[in-house]
PDB file of C-alpha atoms and ligand atoms in Angstrom:
ATOM      1  CA  MET M   1      43.773 -32.195  32.707  1.00 74.00           C
ATOM      2  CA  ALA M   2      42.226 -35.619  32.744  1.00 90.00           C
ATOM      3  CA  LEU M   3      41.979 -38.531  35.130  1.00 96.00           C
ATOM      4  CA  ARG M   4      43.584 -41.669  33.777  1.00 97.00           C
ATOM      5  CA  PRO M   5      42.729 -45.216  34.893  1.00 97.00           C
ATOM      6  CA  ILE M   6      45.387 -46.784  37.118  1.00 98.00           C
ATOM      7  CA  ILE M   7      46.341 -50.335  36.174  1.00 97.00           C
ATOM      8  CA  ILE M   8      46.555 -52.841  39.002  1.00 97.00           C
ATOM      9  CA  LEU M   9      48.141 -56.178  39.808  1.00 97.00           C
ATOM     10  CA  PRO M  10      48.262 -58.670  38.018  1.00 96.00           C
ATOM     11  CA  ASP M  11      48.293 -56.495  34.857  1.00 97.00           C
ATOM     12  CA  PRO M  12      51.436 -57.702  33.017  1.00 97.00           C
ATOM     13  CA  LYS M  13      52.198 -54.125  31.879  1.00 98.00           C
ATOM     14  CA  LEU M  14      53.391 -53.446  35.444  1.00 98.00           C
ATOM     15  CA  ARG M  15      56.388 -55.681  34.635  1.00 98.00           C
ATOM     16  CA  LEU M  16      57.469 -53.709  31.540  1.00 98.00           C
ATOM     17  CA  VAL M  17      60.741 -51.783  31.506  1.00 98.00           C
ATOM     18  CA  SER M  18      59.824 -48.203  30.559  1.00 98.00           C
ATOM     19  CA  ALA M  19      61.650 -46.364  27.789  1.00 98.00           C
ATOM     20  CA  PRO M  20      63.608 -43.128  28.351  1.00 98.00           C
ATOM     21  CA  VAL M  21      61.958 -39.841  27.371  1.00 98.00           C
ATOM     22  CA  GLY M  22      63.562 -38.329  24.260  1.00 95.00           C
ATOM     23  CA  HIS M  23      62.643 -34.701  24.800  1.00 92.00           C
ATOM     24  CA  VAL M  24      60.391 -32.681  27.042  1.00 97.00           C
ATOM     25  CA  ASP M  25      57.539 -31.021  25.181  1.00 97.00           C
ATOM     26  CA  ASP M  26      53.976 -29.842  25.790  1.00 98.00           C
ATOM     27  CA  ALA M  27      52.557 -33.313  25.131  1.00 97.00           C
ATOM     28  CA  LEU M  28      54.784 -34.703  27.896  1.00 98.00           C
ATOM     29  CA  ARG M  29      53.843 -31.853  30.262  1.00 98.00           C
ATOM     30  CA  LYS M  30      50.181 -32.611  29.582  1.00 97.00           C
ATOM     31  CA  LEU M  31      50.790 -36.253  30.481  1.00 98.00           C
ATOM     32  CA  LEU M  32      52.575 -35.164  33.693  1.00 98.00           C
ATOM     33  CA  ASP M  33      49.585 -32.959  34.601  1.00 98.00           C
ATOM     34  CA  ASP M  34      47.215 -35.884  34.012  1.00 98.00           C
ATOM     35  CA  MET M  35      49.430 -38.028  36.235  1.00 98.00           C
ATOM     36  CA  VAL M  36      49.318 -35.425  39.028  1.00 98.00           C
ATOM     37  CA  GLU M  37      45.538 -35.195  38.803  1.00 97.00           C
ATOM     38  CA  THR M  38      45.226 -38.989  38.822  1.00 98.00           C
ATOM     39  CA  MET M  39      47.608 -39.276  41.798  1.00 98.00           C
ATOM     40  CA  HIS M  40      45.775 -36.593  43.799  1.00 96.00           C
ATOM     41  CA  ASP M  41      42.417 -38.180  43.043  1.00 96.00           C
ATOM     42  CA  ALA M  42      43.507 -41.689  44.104  1.00 96.00           C
ATOM     43  CA  PRO M  43      44.879 -40.330  46.530  1.00 95.00           C
ATOM     44  CA  GLY M  44      48.558 -41.228  46.492  1.00 96.00           C
ATOM     45  CA  ILE M  45      51.973 -39.625  47.000  1.00 97.00           C
ATOM     46  CA  GLY M  46      53.735 -41.011  43.926  1.00 98.00           C
ATOM     47  CA  LEU M  47      52.849 -42.322  40.484  1.00 98.00           C
ATOM     48  CA  ALA M  48      54.948 -43.743  37.644  1.00 98.00           C
ATOM     49  CA  GLY M  49      53.949 -43.476  33.974  1.00 98.00           C
ATOM     50  CA  ILE M  50      53.485 -47.220  33.616  1.00 98.00           C
ATOM     51  CA  GLN M  51      50.797 -47.132  36.322  1.00 98.00           C
ATOM     52  CA  ILE M  52      48.583 -45.346  33.796  1.00 98.00           C
ATOM     53  CA  ALA M  53      49.841 -47.709  31.072  1.00 98.00           C
ATOM     54  CA  GLU M  54      52.397 -45.234  29.648  1.00 98.00           C
ATOM     55  CA  PRO M  55      55.693 -47.142  29.523  1.00 98.00           C
ATOM     56  CA  ILE M  56      57.969 -44.101  29.648  1.00 98.00           C
ATOM     57  CA  ARG M  57      60.383 -43.021  32.373  1.00 98.00           C
ATOM     58  CA  VAL M  58      58.380 -40.334  34.190  1.00 98.00           C
ATOM     59  CA  LEU M  59      57.303 -39.977  37.820  1.00 98.00           C
ATOM     60  CA  VAL M  60      55.226 -37.548  39.783  1.00 98.00           C
ATOM     61  CA  VAL M  61      55.491 -37.194  43.556  1.00 98.00           C
ATOM     62  CA  ASP M  62      53.612 -34.994  46.027  1.00 98.00           C
ATOM     63  CA  LEU M  63      54.482 -35.216  49.705  1.00 97.00           C
ATOM     64  CA  ALA M  64      52.345 -32.242  50.816  1.00 96.00           C
ATOM     65  CA  LYS M  65      50.155 -33.034  53.806  1.00 92.00           C
ATOM     66  CA  LYS M  66      46.373 -32.787  53.602  1.00 86.00           C
ATOM     67  CA  GLU M  67      46.247 -29.301  55.135  1.00 91.00           C
ATOM     68  CA  GLU M  68      49.055 -28.007  52.884  1.00 94.00           C
ATOM     69  CA  PRO M  69      48.695 -26.760  49.292  1.00 95.00           C
ATOM     70  CA  PRO M  70      49.608 -29.368  46.642  1.00 95.00           C
ATOM     71  CA  ALA M  71      53.335 -29.450  45.811  1.00 97.00           C
ATOM     72  CA  PRO M  72      53.832 -31.798  42.859  1.00 98.00           C
ATOM     73  CA  GLN M  73      57.376 -32.745  41.889  1.00 98.00           C
ATOM     74  CA  PHE M  74      58.251 -34.084  38.450  1.00 98.00           C
ATOM     75  CA  PHE M  75      61.010 -36.540  37.626  1.00 98.00           C
ATOM     76  CA  ILE M  76      61.800 -37.326  33.986  1.00 98.00           C
ATOM     77  CA  ASN M  77      64.362 -40.065  33.236  1.00 98.00           C
ATOM     78  CA  PRO M  78      65.187 -40.393  36.958  1.00 98.00           C
ATOM     79  CA  GLU M  79      68.219 -42.412  37.951  1.00 98.00           C
ATOM     80  CA  ILE M  80      69.412 -43.325  41.427  1.00 98.00           C
ATOM     81  CA  VAL M  81      73.129 -42.509  41.238  1.00 98.00           C
ATOM     82  CA  TRP M  82      74.044 -43.121  44.884  1.00 98.00           C
ATOM     83  CA  SER M  83      72.444 -44.861  47.860  1.00 98.00           C
ATOM     84  CA  SER M  84      73.540 -44.869  51.504  1.00 98.00           C
ATOM     85  CA  GLU M  85      74.718 -47.978  53.302  1.00 98.00           C
ATOM     86  CA  GLU M  86      72.384 -46.963  56.083  1.00 98.00           C
ATOM     87  CA  ARG M  87      68.954 -48.464  55.598  1.00 98.00           C
ATOM     88  CA  SER M  88      65.493 -47.608  56.836  1.00 97.00           C
ATOM     89  CA  VAL M  89      62.139 -49.320  56.980  1.00 97.00           C
ATOM     90  CA  PHE M  90      58.870 -47.760  55.831  1.00 97.00           C
ATOM     91  CA  GLU M  91      55.432 -49.246  55.508  1.00 97.00           C
ATOM     92  CA  GLU M  92      54.723 -49.011  51.770  1.00 98.00           C
ATOM     93  CA  GLY M  93      51.624 -49.277  49.679  1.00 98.00           C
ATOM     94  CA  CYS M  94      51.061 -48.860  45.944  1.00 98.00           C
ATOM     95  CA  LEU M  95      48.170 -47.492  43.889  1.00 98.00           C
ATOM     96  CA  SER M  96      48.585 -50.547  41.635  1.00 98.00           C
ATOM     97  CA  ILE M  97      48.238 -52.926  44.616  1.00 98.00           C
ATOM     98  CA  PRO M  98      45.331 -51.249  46.416  1.00 96.00           C
ATOM     99  CA  GLU M  99      44.799 -51.735  50.136  1.00 95.00           C
ATOM    100  CA  TYR M 100      47.923 -53.811  50.648  1.00 97.00           C
ATOM    101  CA  TYR M 101      50.711 -52.532  52.877  1.00 97.00           C
ATOM    102  CA  ALA M 102      53.997 -54.057  53.964  1.00 97.00           C
ATOM    103  CA  GLU M 103      57.229 -52.937  55.581  1.00 97.00           C
ATOM    104  CA  VAL M 104      60.081 -52.562  53.104  1.00 98.00           C
ATOM    105  CA  GLU M 105      63.726 -51.955  53.915  1.00 97.00           C
ATOM    106  CA  ARG M 106      65.665 -49.711  51.528  1.00 98.00           C
ATOM    107  CA  PRO M 107      68.681 -47.381  51.603  1.00 98.00           C
ATOM    108  CA  ALA M 108      67.828 -44.474  53.923  1.00 98.00           C
ATOM    109  CA  ARG M 109      69.266 -41.795  51.598  1.00 98.00           C
ATOM    110  CA  VAL M 110      69.707 -41.612  47.850  1.00 98.00           C
ATOM    111  CA  ARG M 111      70.933 -39.166  45.255  1.00 98.00           C
ATOM    112  CA  ALA M 112      68.913 -39.051  42.051  1.00 98.00           C
ATOM    113  CA  ARG M 113      69.570 -37.423  38.693  1.00 98.00           C
ATOM    114  CA  PHE M 114      66.605 -36.462  36.549  1.00 98.00           C
ATOM    115  CA  VAL M 115      65.303 -33.964  34.028  1.00 98.00           C
ATOM    116  CA  ASP M 116      62.693 -31.432  35.195  1.00 97.00           C
ATOM    117  CA  ARG M 117      59.525 -30.411  33.332  1.00 96.00           C
ATOM    118  CA  GLU M 118      61.454 -27.594  31.660  1.00 96.00           C
ATOM    119  CA  GLY M 119      63.870 -30.180  30.252  1.00 97.00           C
ATOM    120  CA  LYS M 120      66.747 -29.134  32.550  1.00 97.00           C
ATOM    121  CA  PRO M 121      68.995 -31.730  34.203  1.00 98.00           C
ATOM    122  CA  GLN M 122      68.711 -31.741  38.003  1.00 98.00           C
ATOM    123  CA  GLU M 123      70.065 -33.664  40.950  1.00 98.00           C
ATOM    124  CA  VAL M 124      68.471 -34.179  44.348  1.00 98.00           C
ATOM    125  CA  GLU M 125      69.663 -35.763  47.566  1.00 98.00           C
ATOM    126  CA  ALA M 126      66.721 -37.318  49.348  1.00 98.00           C
ATOM    127  CA  GLU M 127      66.143 -38.841  52.756  1.00 97.00           C
ATOM    128  CA  GLY M 128      63.156 -40.028  54.729  1.00 96.00           C
ATOM    129  CA  LEU M 129      59.886 -40.450  52.865  1.00 96.00           C
ATOM    130  CA  LEU M 130      61.154 -38.823  49.631  1.00 97.00           C
ATOM    131  CA  ALA M 131      64.045 -41.332  49.474  1.00 98.00           C
ATOM    132  CA  THR M 132      61.596 -44.215  49.845  1.00 98.00           C
ATOM    133  CA  VAL M 133      59.082 -42.826  47.336  1.00 98.00           C
ATOM    134  CA  LEU M 134      61.788 -42.173  44.730  1.00 98.00           C
ATOM    135  CA  GLN M 135      63.144 -45.707  45.045  1.00 98.00           C
ATOM    136  CA  HIS M 136      59.638 -47.202  44.929  1.00 98.00           C
ATOM    137  CA  GLU M 137      58.746 -45.189  41.803  1.00 98.00           C
ATOM    138  CA  VAL M 138      62.065 -45.711  39.978  1.00 98.00           C
ATOM    139  CA  ASP M 139      61.521 -49.446  40.592  1.00 98.00           C
ATOM    140  CA  HIS M 140      58.227 -49.160  38.658  1.00 98.00           C
ATOM    141  CA  LEU M 141      60.164 -47.907  35.609  1.00 98.00           C
ATOM    142  CA  ASP M 142      62.102 -51.173  35.662  1.00 98.00           C
ATOM    143  CA  GLY M 143      59.030 -53.362  36.160  1.00 98.00           C
ATOM    144  CA  VAL M 144      59.794 -53.884  39.852  1.00 98.00           C
ATOM    145  CA  LEU M 145      57.058 -53.681  42.517  1.00 98.00           C
ATOM    146  CA  PHE M 146      57.462 -53.112  46.246  1.00 98.00           C
ATOM    147  CA  ILE M 147      56.206 -56.635  46.885  1.00 98.00           C
ATOM    148  CA  ASP M 148      59.407 -57.852  45.183  1.00 98.00           C
ATOM    149  CA  HIS M 149      61.221 -56.581  48.298  1.00 97.00           C
ATOM    150  CA  ILE M 150      59.191 -58.671  50.783  1.00 97.00           C
ATOM    151  CA  SER M 151      59.323 -62.411  51.464  1.00 97.00           C
ATOM    152  CA  LYS M 152      58.312 -64.780  48.673  1.00 97.00           C
ATOM    153  CA  LEU M 153      55.630 -66.260  50.897  1.00 97.00           C
ATOM    154  CA  LYS M 154      53.957 -62.886  51.466  1.00 97.00           C
ATOM    155  CA  ARG M 155      54.419 -61.901  47.812  1.00 97.00           C
ATOM    156  CA  ASP M 156      52.853 -65.113  46.486  1.00 97.00           C
ATOM    157  CA  ARG M 157      49.934 -64.623  48.858  1.00 97.00           C
ATOM    158  CA  VAL M 158      49.181 -61.061  47.677  1.00 97.00           C
ATOM    159  CA  ILE M 159      49.611 -61.941  43.979  1.00 97.00           C
ATOM    160  CA  LYS M 160      47.219 -64.874  44.384  1.00 97.00           C
ATOM    161  CA  LYS M 161      44.663 -62.609  46.045  1.00 97.00           C
ATOM    162  CA  PHE M 162      44.793 -60.096  43.160  1.00 97.00           C
ATOM    163  CA  VAL M 163      44.685 -62.801  40.477  1.00 96.00           C
ATOM    164  CA  LYS M 164      41.545 -64.196  42.125  1.00 96.00           C
ATOM    165  CA  ALA M 165      39.950 -60.749  42.371  1.00 94.00           C
ATOM    166  CA  ALA M 166      40.696 -60.045  38.684  1.00 93.00           C
ATOM    167  CA  LYS M 167      39.179 -63.388  37.701  1.00 93.00           C
ATOM    168  CA  ARG M 168      36.075 -62.681  39.775  1.00 91.00           C
ATOM    169  CA  ALA M 169      35.722 -59.211  38.212  1.00 88.00           C
ATOM    170  CA  SER M 170      35.987 -60.612  34.678  1.00 86.00           C
ATOM    171  CA  GLU M 171      33.364 -63.261  35.449  1.00 88.00           C
ATOM    172  CA  GLU M 172      31.018 -60.640  36.839  1.00 85.00           C
ATOM    173  CA  ALA M 173      31.498 -58.294  33.894  1.00 77.00           C
ATOM    174  CA  PRO M 174      28.344 -57.985  31.826  1.00 75.00           C
ATOM    175  CA  ALA M 175      28.494 -59.594  28.393  1.00 69.00           C
ATOM    176  CA  LEU M 176      28.433 -56.987  25.623  1.00 68.00           C
TER     177      LEU M 176
HETATM  178 ZN1   ZN O   1      53.746 -48.178  43.352  1.00 66.22          ZN
END
């Protein structure tokens, strides 16, 4: 397994629409393992392929608490096929928008179809944190970020902050 660098705002790749996975093979499973290692290291509870610059429709999620053993879940070609009218609000963050958190309202429950790491079709009904994480991560596959669900004023402010930070970092980078 290998750690992969996580891309952050304002990297334009975060706005790409990821392509469906054709078939599940060892190379894909290796990528999923790298994603899990990268997510655990960050640490985070969900990671989409595009966040390590792989524009394919794969997600890893791990909702195990610190004192519990890791319990990674794998979602290949995930699709939200139903969402509840009932909505809930969670404070969200994103490994690609480090140290920024905001409340986001989304459907409280969803049903998702996906393919597992064995290549078998699966369906899951999710509520609570898993429902939020799945929606947040599936959004990534369509180039959507959680800040797209907050007010334009707040979104513009956070984007500006990250653009400035990226500019500063590039100016400080040593010339090679
Ligand atoms: Zn995210």
